[in-house]
Short mmCIF file of C-alpha atoms in Angstrom, two decimals:
data_model
loop_
_atom_site.label_atom_id
_atom_site.label_comp_id
_atom_site.label_asym_id
_atom_site.label_seq_id
_atom_site.Cartn_x
_atom_site.Cartn_y
_atom_site.Cartn_z
CA MET J 1 0.32 0.22 0.08
CA THR J 2 1.43 3.47 -0.86
CA THR J 3 0.44 6.92 0.29
CA ALA J 4 1.20 10.04 -1.47
CA ALA J 5 1.13 13.88 0.34
CA ALA J 6 -2.40 15.07 0.82
CA PRO J 7 -3.08 17.98 -0.03
CA ALA J 8 -6.14 19.81 0.38
CA GLN J 9 -8.51 18.13 -2.05
CA PRO J 10 -10.48 14.41 -1.74
CA HIS J 11 -8.38 11.72 -1.04
CA ILE J 12 -9.05 8.55 -3.40
CA LEU J 13 -8.69 5.05 -2.72
CA LEU J 14 -7.34 3.09 -5.95
CA VAL J 15 -7.31 -0.53 -5.91
CA GLU J 16 -6.34 -2.47 -9.46
CA ASP J 17 -4.31 -5.31 -9.45
CA ASP J 18 -2.51 -4.17 -12.58
CA GLU J 19 0.94 -2.41 -11.77
CA VAL J 20 1.25 -0.86 -14.71
CA ILE J 21 -2.39 0.36 -15.05
CA ARG J 22 -2.44 1.04 -10.96
CA GLU J 23 0.89 3.42 -11.69
CA ALA J 24 -0.49 5.43 -14.81
CA THR J 25 -3.99 5.97 -13.31
CA ARG J 26 -2.65 7.10 -10.07
CA MET J 27 0.22 9.49 -11.81
CA ALA J 28 -2.71 11.09 -13.95
CA LEU J 29 -4.97 11.89 -11.03
CA GLU J 30 -1.87 13.41 -8.74
CA ARG J 31 -1.14 15.75 -11.47
CA TYR J 32 -5.26 16.81 -11.14
CA GLY J 33 -4.12 17.20 -7.52
CA PHE J 34 -6.06 14.40 -5.93
CA PRO J 35 -3.90 12.61 -3.45
CA VAL J 36 -4.20 8.86 -4.37
CA THR J 37 -3.72 5.61 -2.26
CA THR J 38 -2.94 2.34 -3.55
CA ALA J 39 -4.00 -1.17 -3.22
CA ALA J 40 -3.24 -3.76 -5.25
CA ASP J 41 -6.14 -7.04 -4.51
CA GLY J 42 -9.31 -6.25 -2.18
CA LEU J 43 -8.25 -7.44 0.68
CA GLU J 44 -5.60 -4.95 0.90
CA GLY J 45 -7.90 -2.39 -0.42
CA LEU J 46 -10.37 -3.14 2.30
CA GLU J 47 -7.68 -2.49 5.20
CA ALA J 48 -6.67 0.76 3.09
CA PHE J 49 -10.07 1.57 3.43
CA HIS J 50 -9.84 1.61 7.31
CA ALA J 51 -6.52 2.83 7.64
CA VAL J 52 -7.30 6.43 5.51
CA HIS J 53 -10.93 7.18 5.14
CA PRO J 54 -10.91 8.16 1.45
CA ASP J 55 -13.26 10.25 0.37
CA LEU J 56 -14.22 8.00 -2.50
CA LEU J 57 -13.31 4.72 -3.57
CA LEU J 58 -12.04 4.00 -7.73
CA LEU J 59 -12.64 -0.28 -7.70
CA ASP J 60 -10.91 -2.40 -10.34
CA VAL J 61 -13.94 -5.72 -11.31
CA MET J 62 -11.07 -8.62 -11.22
CA LEU J 63 -9.09 -8.27 -8.54
CA PRO J 64 -6.98 -11.36 -6.74
CA LEU J 65 -8.36 -12.38 -3.18
CA LEU J 66 -11.86 -10.63 -3.22
CA ASP J 67 -13.19 -9.24 -6.30
CA GLY J 68 -14.40 -5.86 -6.84
CA VAL J 69 -17.96 -6.73 -6.56
CA GLY J 70 -17.22 -8.24 -2.66
CA LEU J 71 -15.20 -5.30 -1.64
CA CYS J 72 -17.78 -3.04 -2.68
CA ARG J 73 -20.36 -5.06 -0.84
CA ARG J 74 -18.26 -5.12 2.28
CA ILE J 75 -17.80 -1.18 1.95
CA ARG J 76 -21.68 -1.09 1.69
CA GLU J 77 -22.11 -2.61 4.47
CA GLU J 78 -20.41 0.15 6.44
CA SER J 79 -20.13 3.29 4.13
CA GLN J 80 -22.02 5.28 1.60
CA LEU J 81 -18.68 6.53 0.46
CA PRO J 82 -18.90 6.92 -3.38
CA ILE J 83 -17.71 4.19 -5.40
CA LEU J 84 -16.41 4.56 -9.13
CA MET J 85 -15.62 1.27 -10.45
CA MET J 86 -13.06 0.32 -13.15
CA SER J 87 -13.81 -3.07 -15.96
CA ALA J 88 -12.12 -3.60 -19.06
CA ARG J 89 -15.27 -5.88 -19.36
CA THR J 90 -18.46 -4.28 -20.95
CA ASP J 91 -20.49 -7.29 -20.51
CA PRO J 92 -24.08 -6.81 -19.14
CA VAL J 93 -23.72 -8.83 -16.07
CA ASP J 94 -20.84 -7.79 -14.93
CA VAL J 95 -21.59 -3.93 -15.26
CA VAL J 96 -25.05 -4.68 -13.30
CA SER J 97 -23.17 -7.15 -10.80
CA GLY J 98 -20.91 -3.94 -10.19
CA LEU J 99 -24.38 -1.65 -9.60
CA GLU J 100 -26.04 -3.81 -7.86
CA ALA J 101 -23.34 -4.47 -5.04
CA GLY J 102 -23.56 -0.12 -4.52
CA ALA J 103 -21.11 1.66 -7.06
CA ASP J 104 -22.25 4.66 -8.14
CA ASP J 105 -21.33 4.62 -11.53
CA TYR J 106 -18.63 2.85 -14.02
CA VAL J 107 -15.80 3.49 -16.24
CA VAL J 108 -14.81 1.53 -19.24
CA LYS J 109 -11.05 0.43 -19.70
CA PRO J 110 -9.24 1.68 -21.20
CA PHE J 111 -10.03 5.21 -20.61
CA GLU J 112 -8.40 8.98 -20.97
CA SER J 113 -7.33 10.65 -17.86
CA ALA J 114 -9.45 13.58 -18.26
CA VAL J 115 -12.15 11.31 -18.54
CA LEU J 116 -11.79 9.79 -15.61
CA VAL J 117 -11.18 12.80 -13.33
CA ALA J 118 -14.20 14.30 -15.19
CA ARG J 119 -16.39 11.23 -14.15
CA ILE J 120 -14.74 11.20 -10.28
CA ARG J 121 -15.35 14.91 -10.38
CA THR J 122 -18.72 14.33 -11.15
CA VAL J 123 -19.50 11.32 -8.44
CA LEU J 124 -17.92 13.66 -5.86
CA ARG J 125 -20.38 15.97 -6.35
CA ARG J 126 -23.33 14.30 -5.90
CA VAL J 127 -22.44 13.68 -2.23
CA ARG J 128 -22.00 17.42 -1.70
CA VAL J 129 -26.39 18.03 -2.09
CA ALA J 130 -26.85 21.52 -1.60
CA PRO J 131 -30.52 21.46 0.62
CA ALA J 132 -30.94 25.81 -0.40
CA ALA J 133 -31.16 24.76 -4.12
CA VAL J 134 -34.32 21.77 -3.51
CA PRO J 135 -37.56 23.71 -3.85
CA PRO J 136 -40.46 22.78 -1.99
CA VAL J 137 -43.16 20.41 -3.35
CA PRO J 138 -46.43 21.44 -3.63
CA GLY J 139 -48.97 19.20 -2.36
CA ALA J 140 -46.41 17.22 -0.12
CA SER J 141 -47.86 16.80 3.39
CA SER J 142 -45.14 18.09 6.20
CA PRO J 143 -45.06 17.55 10.12
CA SER J 144 -46.18 20.29 12.39
CA SER J 145 -44.90 20.61 15.89
CA PRO J 146 -47.57 20.83 18.33
CA ALA J 147 -47.97 24.09 20.23
CA THR J 148 -47.18 24.57 23.97
CA PRO J 149 -49.82 26.58 25.64
CA SER J 150 -48.06 29.03 28.80
CA SER J 151 -48.42 28.28 31.95
CA ASP J 152 -49.13 32.24 33.24
CA ALA J 153 -52.24 32.15 30.18
CA PRO J 154 -55.39 30.64 29.88
CA ALA J 155 -55.99 28.18 27.37
CA ALA J 156 -56.88 29.73 23.92
CA PRO J 157 -56.50 28.66 20.50
CA VAL J 158 -53.21 28.57 19.25
CA ALA J 159 -52.28 28.33 15.44
CA SER J 160 -50.41 25.67 14.14
CA PRO J 161 -46.62 26.65 12.89
CA ALA J 162 -46.58 26.86 8.99
CA PRO J 163 -44.86 23.48 7.97
CA SER J 164 -41.78 23.54 7.08
CA PRO J 165 -40.99 23.26 2.80
CA ALA J 166 -37.95 21.09 4.02
CA VAL J 167 -39.99 18.78 4.22
CA ARG J 168 -41.62 16.01 1.72
CA ASN J 169 -43.85 13.07 3.11
CA PHE J 170 -45.44 10.73 1.10
CA ASP J 171 -47.42 7.99 2.85
CA GLY J 172 -44.61 7.22 5.40
CA LEU J 173 -41.70 7.84 2.94
CA GLN J 174 -39.88 11.00 4.65
CA VAL J 175 -37.17 13.32 3.23
CA ASP J 176 -35.55 16.07 4.66
CA THR J 177 -34.22 18.48 2.27
CA ASP J 178 -32.26 20.23 5.32
CA SER J 179 -30.93 17.24 7.05
CA MET J 180 -30.52 15.03 3.81
CA GLU J 181 -32.42 12.47 6.07
CA VAL J 182 -34.91 9.55 4.67
CA ARG J 183 -37.12 8.05 6.71
CA VAL J 184 -39.57 4.86 6.11
CA ASP J 185 -42.23 4.73 8.55
CA GLY J 186 -40.12 6.72 11.38
CA HIS J 187 -37.33 4.46 10.93
CA LEU J 188 -34.40 6.03 9.80
CA VAL J 189 -33.12 4.78 6.00
CA PRO J 190 -29.37 5.33 4.69
CA LEU J 191 -28.70 6.03 1.00
CA THR J 192 -26.04 6.40 -0.79
CA PRO J 193 -25.25 10.07 -2.35
CA THR J 194 -26.29 8.79 -5.86
CA GLU J 195 -29.60 7.42 -4.13
CA LEU J 196 -30.50 10.55 -2.33
CA ARG J 197 -30.36 12.76 -5.14
CA LEU J 198 -32.23 10.04 -7.46
CA LEU J 199 -35.15 10.59 -4.67
CA LEU J 200 -35.11 14.12 -4.45
CA GLU J 201 -36.05 14.19 -8.16
CA PHE J 202 -38.96 11.94 -7.50
CA THR J 203 -40.06 13.37 -4.83
CA ALA J 204 -39.56 16.96 -6.76
CA ALA J 205 -42.20 16.16 -9.01
CA PRO J 206 -44.81 13.00 -7.64
CA GLY J 207 -47.00 11.64 -9.90
CA ILE J 208 -45.00 13.08 -13.18
CA VAL J 209 -43.29 10.57 -15.32
CA LEU J 210 -39.15 11.09 -15.44
CA GLU J 211 -37.19 9.69 -18.31
CA ARG J 212 -34.23 7.62 -18.11
CA SER J 213 -32.07 10.13 -20.11
CA ALA J 214 -33.06 13.21 -17.99
CA LEU J 215 -32.50 11.37 -15.18
CA LEU J 216 -28.92 10.61 -16.48
CA GLU J 217 -28.42 14.26 -16.74
CA ARG J 218 -30.19 15.41 -13.43
CA VAL J 219 -28.58 13.05 -11.27
CA TRP J 220 -25.21 11.60 -13.04
CA ASP J 221 -24.47 15.12 -14.68
CA TYR J 222 -24.45 13.31 -17.76
CA GLU J 223 -25.57 15.64 -20.98
CA TRP J 224 -24.97 12.80 -23.60
CA GLY J 225 -26.28 9.51 -24.56
CA ALA J 226 -25.12 7.14 -21.78
CA ASP J 227 -26.06 3.43 -20.52
CA THR J 228 -29.10 3.76 -18.89
CA ARG J 229 -28.78 0.61 -16.65
CA VAL J 230 -26.86 2.76 -14.29
CA VAL J 231 -30.96 4.62 -14.14
CA ASP J 232 -32.55 1.49 -13.95
CA VAL J 233 -30.00 -0.61 -11.49
CA HIS J 234 -30.07 2.69 -8.99
CA VAL J 235 -34.09 2.36 -8.88
CA GLN J 236 -34.18 -1.04 -8.42
CA ARG J 237 -31.96 -0.78 -5.11
CA LEU J 238 -33.61 2.74 -4.24
CA ARG J 239 -37.31 0.36 -3.88
CA ALA J 240 -35.23 -2.12 -2.22
CA LYS J 241 -34.63 0.76 0.32
CA ILE J 242 -37.91 2.70 0.41
CA GLY J 243 -40.44 0.30 -0.71
CA SER J 244 -41.08 -1.17 -4.10
CA GLY J 245 -44.23 0.00 -4.58
CA ARG J 246 -43.49 3.72 -4.45
CA ILE J 247 -41.78 4.19 -7.52
CA GLU J 248 -43.89 3.02 -10.77
CA THR J 249 -42.00 1.91 -14.05
CA VAL J 250 -43.77 3.39 -16.95
CA ARG J 251 -42.70 1.43 -19.98
CA GLY J 252 -40.91 2.79 -22.46
CA PHE J 253 -40.53 6.20 -21.48
CA GLY J 254 -39.01 6.05 -17.42
CA TYR J 255 -40.55 6.05 -13.89
CA LYS J 256 -42.13 7.78 -11.32
CA LEU J 257 -43.03 8.11 -8.00
CA ARG J 258 -46.56 7.45 -7.01
CA ARG J 259 -48.88 10.17 -5.31
CA PRO J 260 -49.88 9.88 -2.03
CA ALA J 261 -53.71 8.39 -2.22
#
C-alpha cells in the first residue's frame, strides 16, 4: 500500500491489481491534484479503506483475493462512500453486478485520464447536495410541531406553525431536504449520495414521469447518451430501501413516484 502526500483535495483510494495501470492511473490523478492511496488486491483495499478513510473509492472489478464486487459489498455494509468501478469488460452481467453491489457509476477501460477525472468529479459533486437548491413540493404534506400553551395564560386556540417546506411526506416516506435524512415509517434509511439525489428528483415531481435520459442528466450529470442501466439498477436499489411499490415503471418512458392516496 502506498500513500501520496495529501493536499486539500478529495482523497482517492485506487484498488487495481495491474501494476502498470495502477501506477499510470495514480500518476494521472496526482497530476490533477488528488491525493491517492493504492492497493493491489481486494483485501489490501479493504485494509486501506479502514486505514485512510478516503473520500472516493476507484475500484477494478477483477481483483485477486477479494474481487471488486465483493469489496464493494463489504464497504457498503458500513459506509456510503462514493464508489466508481473500473472494468475492461462491458458484459451487462459485470456492469449490473457492480452497480447492484452498491457502486455509484462505472467506467470502461481503457480510458483517457481527463475522462476519468471528469467522472470522479461528477460523483464527488453528488456527495455535496445543496439543500438550499431543493425546491419545496406543492401538495406534499409536512409534519408540524404541537404548540405548547403558556402556564401564565389561560388555554386558548393557537395556530399551528407553518409546515416546513424542507420536509416531504409521501405515505410514510419522509425526506428532509435540510438534514438530508430519509425515513420510512419513522425509521432512518441510509442512502448513498446518488440514491439520495435520485430520490430528491422523484419527490420533487410526484406523479410525473421522469425519463431515463433526464435522470442521467440531472443525477449523473451526463449531457450525452449514456448507458441507462445505471438508472435502472439505482431505481431497483432505491425501491429495495424505501418500498418496492413507491416508484412505478412507465414502460418505454421512465419512472414516476406514486402520489399519496
